[in-house]
Amino acid sequence: MPNPRRMPIKRLPMLPAERALKVIAGRWKAVILYHLFDGPRRLSALKALMPGITQKVLIQQLREMEEHGLVSREIFAEVPSRVEYSATGLGLSLEPILLALCQWGQHHADELNEMDRLADCIIRPRQARHDAMTSRN
């Protein structure tokens, strides 16, 4: 849940579809959420999973997602202090949407005969991951 004392960086659009796109816009937000769908992660772990992102941009994207209620940050009272980021319920609700966008992107590439230029789709439904984990055990 967003911090009630902090106002969002920018005023969000009134049109719901435009608002949704504004909140999830950015090269890295979907990838960050994907990694947080599996559970809480520290900043260094997120950075290691995304070598193409700078720490500055990672922190900026996490702050924006925190302000919009998609990500929560937990600070542990340890020395040195430990911070973990996790997807909120609102953030987790984007998982089927990101899966649909991934599938549409594959369809788009297929229609334009560009499947050979497409990377594997990294978004997988949580239930499919859960089923795969339980079938291995």
Short mmCIF file of C-alpha atoms in Angstrom, two decimals:
data_model
loop_
_atom_site.label_atom_id
_atom_site.label_comp_id
_atom_site.label_asym_id
_atom_site.label_seq_id
_atom_site.Cartn_x
_atom_site.Cartn_y
_atom_site.Cartn_z
CA MET A 1 0.00 0.00 0.00
CA PRO A 2 1.40 3.43 -0.84
CA ASN A 3 2.64 5.57 1.97
CA PRO A 4 -0.23 7.98 2.75
CA ARG A 5 2.24 10.72 3.67
CA ARG A 6 3.87 10.70 0.23
CA MET A 7 2.13 11.91 -2.87
CA PRO A 8 2.83 10.15 -6.20
CA ILE A 9 5.67 11.67 -8.21
CA LYS A 10 3.29 12.83 -10.93
CA ARG A 11 -0.45 13.19 -11.12
CA LEU A 12 -1.89 10.10 -12.77
CA PRO A 13 -4.23 10.32 -15.79
CA MET A 14 -8.00 10.17 -15.29
CA LEU A 15 -8.65 7.55 -18.01
CA PRO A 16 -8.22 4.12 -16.33
CA ALA A 17 -6.38 2.48 -19.26
CA GLU A 18 -4.01 5.43 -19.53
CA ARG A 19 -3.50 5.35 -15.75
CA ALA A 20 -2.63 1.63 -15.86
CA LEU A 21 -0.15 2.15 -18.69
CA LYS A 22 1.46 5.09 -16.86
CA VAL A 23 1.92 3.04 -13.68
CA ILE A 24 3.57 0.08 -15.43
CA ALA A 25 5.40 2.07 -18.12
CA GLY A 26 9.14 1.78 -18.27
CA ARG A 27 11.65 -0.64 -19.67
CA TRP A 28 12.35 -2.37 -16.36
CA LYS A 29 9.15 -2.35 -14.29
CA ALA A 30 7.72 -5.56 -15.76
CA VAL A 31 11.07 -7.32 -15.33
CA ILE A 32 11.43 -6.13 -11.73
CA LEU A 33 7.90 -7.30 -10.94
CA TYR A 34 8.60 -10.65 -12.59
CA HIS A 35 11.50 -11.23 -10.21
CA LEU A 36 9.43 -10.11 -7.23
CA PHE A 37 6.57 -12.46 -8.16
CA ASP A 38 8.77 -15.27 -6.79
CA GLY A 39 9.17 -13.56 -3.42
CA PRO A 40 11.08 -10.79 -1.64
CA ARG A 41 14.50 -9.79 -2.94
CA ARG A 42 17.26 -7.52 -1.83
CA LEU A 43 18.45 -4.70 -4.07
CA SER A 44 21.73 -6.50 -4.81
CA ALA A 45 19.86 -9.66 -5.83
CA LEU A 46 17.62 -7.70 -8.19
CA LYS A 47 20.65 -5.96 -9.69
CA ALA A 48 22.36 -9.32 -10.25
CA LEU A 49 19.27 -10.65 -12.05
CA MET A 50 19.22 -7.63 -14.38
CA PRO A 51 22.81 -6.83 -15.37
CA GLY A 52 21.67 -4.29 -17.99
CA ILE A 53 20.10 -1.92 -15.46
CA THR A 54 22.05 0.67 -13.51
CA GLN A 55 21.61 0.83 -9.76
CA LYS A 56 20.29 4.39 -10.08
CA VAL A 57 17.55 3.35 -12.52
CA LEU A 58 16.70 0.25 -10.45
CA ILE A 59 16.22 2.37 -7.33
CA GLN A 60 14.19 4.93 -9.29
CA GLN A 61 11.90 2.25 -10.73
CA LEU A 62 11.45 0.62 -7.31
CA ARG A 63 10.57 3.97 -5.74
CA GLU A 64 7.99 4.70 -8.44
CA MET A 65 6.44 1.26 -8.04
CA GLU A 66 6.41 1.69 -4.25
CA GLU A 67 4.65 5.05 -4.60
CA HIS A 68 2.03 3.44 -6.84
CA GLY A 69 1.48 0.56 -4.42
CA LEU A 70 3.00 -2.22 -6.56
CA VAL A 71 6.06 -2.87 -4.39
CA SER A 72 6.71 -2.70 -0.69
CA ARG A 73 10.05 -2.11 0.99
CA GLU A 74 10.90 -3.66 4.34
CA ILE A 75 13.84 -2.43 6.36
CA PHE A 76 15.22 -4.91 8.88
CA ALA A 77 16.77 -3.62 12.11
CA GLU A 78 20.15 -5.26 11.61
CA VAL A 79 23.70 -4.03 11.41
CA PRO A 80 24.27 -3.41 8.58
CA SER A 81 20.61 -2.77 7.80
CA ARG A 82 18.95 -5.08 5.32
CA VAL A 83 16.25 -3.95 2.89
CA GLU A 84 13.97 -6.29 0.97
CA TYR A 85 11.52 -5.47 -1.78
CA SER A 86 8.42 -7.52 -2.48
CA ALA A 87 5.40 -7.31 -4.74
CA THR A 88 2.25 -6.17 -2.95
CA GLY A 89 -1.15 -7.71 -3.61
CA LEU A 90 -1.74 -4.93 -6.10
CA GLY A 91 1.58 -5.71 -7.80
CA LEU A 92 0.83 -9.45 -7.86
CA SER A 93 -2.50 -8.67 -9.54
CA LEU A 94 -0.49 -7.56 -12.59
CA GLU A 95 0.86 -11.07 -13.22
CA PRO A 96 -1.94 -12.19 -15.59
CA ILE A 97 -1.75 -8.84 -17.36
CA LEU A 98 2.00 -9.17 -17.92
CA LEU A 99 1.45 -12.74 -19.14
CA ALA A 100 -1.15 -11.48 -21.62
CA LEU A 101 1.22 -8.72 -22.82
CA CYS A 102 3.96 -11.29 -23.28
CA GLN A 103 1.67 -13.54 -25.31
CA TRP A 104 0.48 -10.60 -27.39
CA GLY A 105 4.11 -9.61 -28.05
CA GLN A 106 4.79 -13.13 -29.31
CA HIS A 107 1.70 -12.97 -31.53
CA HIS A 108 2.79 -9.57 -32.87
CA ALA A 109 6.27 -10.87 -33.70
CA ASP A 110 4.78 -13.95 -35.36
CA GLU A 111 2.46 -11.80 -37.51
CA LEU A 112 5.44 -9.70 -38.65
CA ASN A 113 7.65 -12.76 -39.23
CA GLU A 114 10.07 -11.66 -36.51
CA MET A 115 9.92 -14.66 -34.17
CA ASP A 116 13.63 -15.29 -34.77
CA ARG A 117 14.39 -11.87 -33.23
CA LEU A 118 12.26 -12.51 -30.12
CA ALA A 119 13.62 -13.53 -26.74
CA ASP A 120 11.85 -16.15 -24.67
CA CYS A 121 8.88 -14.88 -22.73
CA ILE A 122 9.89 -14.63 -19.10
CA ILE A 123 6.45 -14.22 -17.55
CA ARG A 124 4.91 -17.50 -16.42
CA PRO A 125 1.72 -17.80 -14.38
CA ARG A 126 2.42 -18.46 -10.68
CA GLN A 127 0.17 -21.56 -10.74
CA ALA A 128 2.28 -23.08 -13.54
CA ARG A 129 5.45 -22.43 -11.52
CA HIS A 130 3.81 -23.94 -8.42
CA ASP A 131 2.71 -27.03 -10.38
CA ALA A 132 6.22 -27.45 -11.83
CA MET A 133 7.80 -27.20 -8.36
CA THR A 134 5.43 -29.74 -6.81
CA SER A 135 5.85 -32.21 -9.68
CA ARG A 136 9.64 -32.20 -9.11
CA ASN A 137 9.26 -33.15 -5.44
#
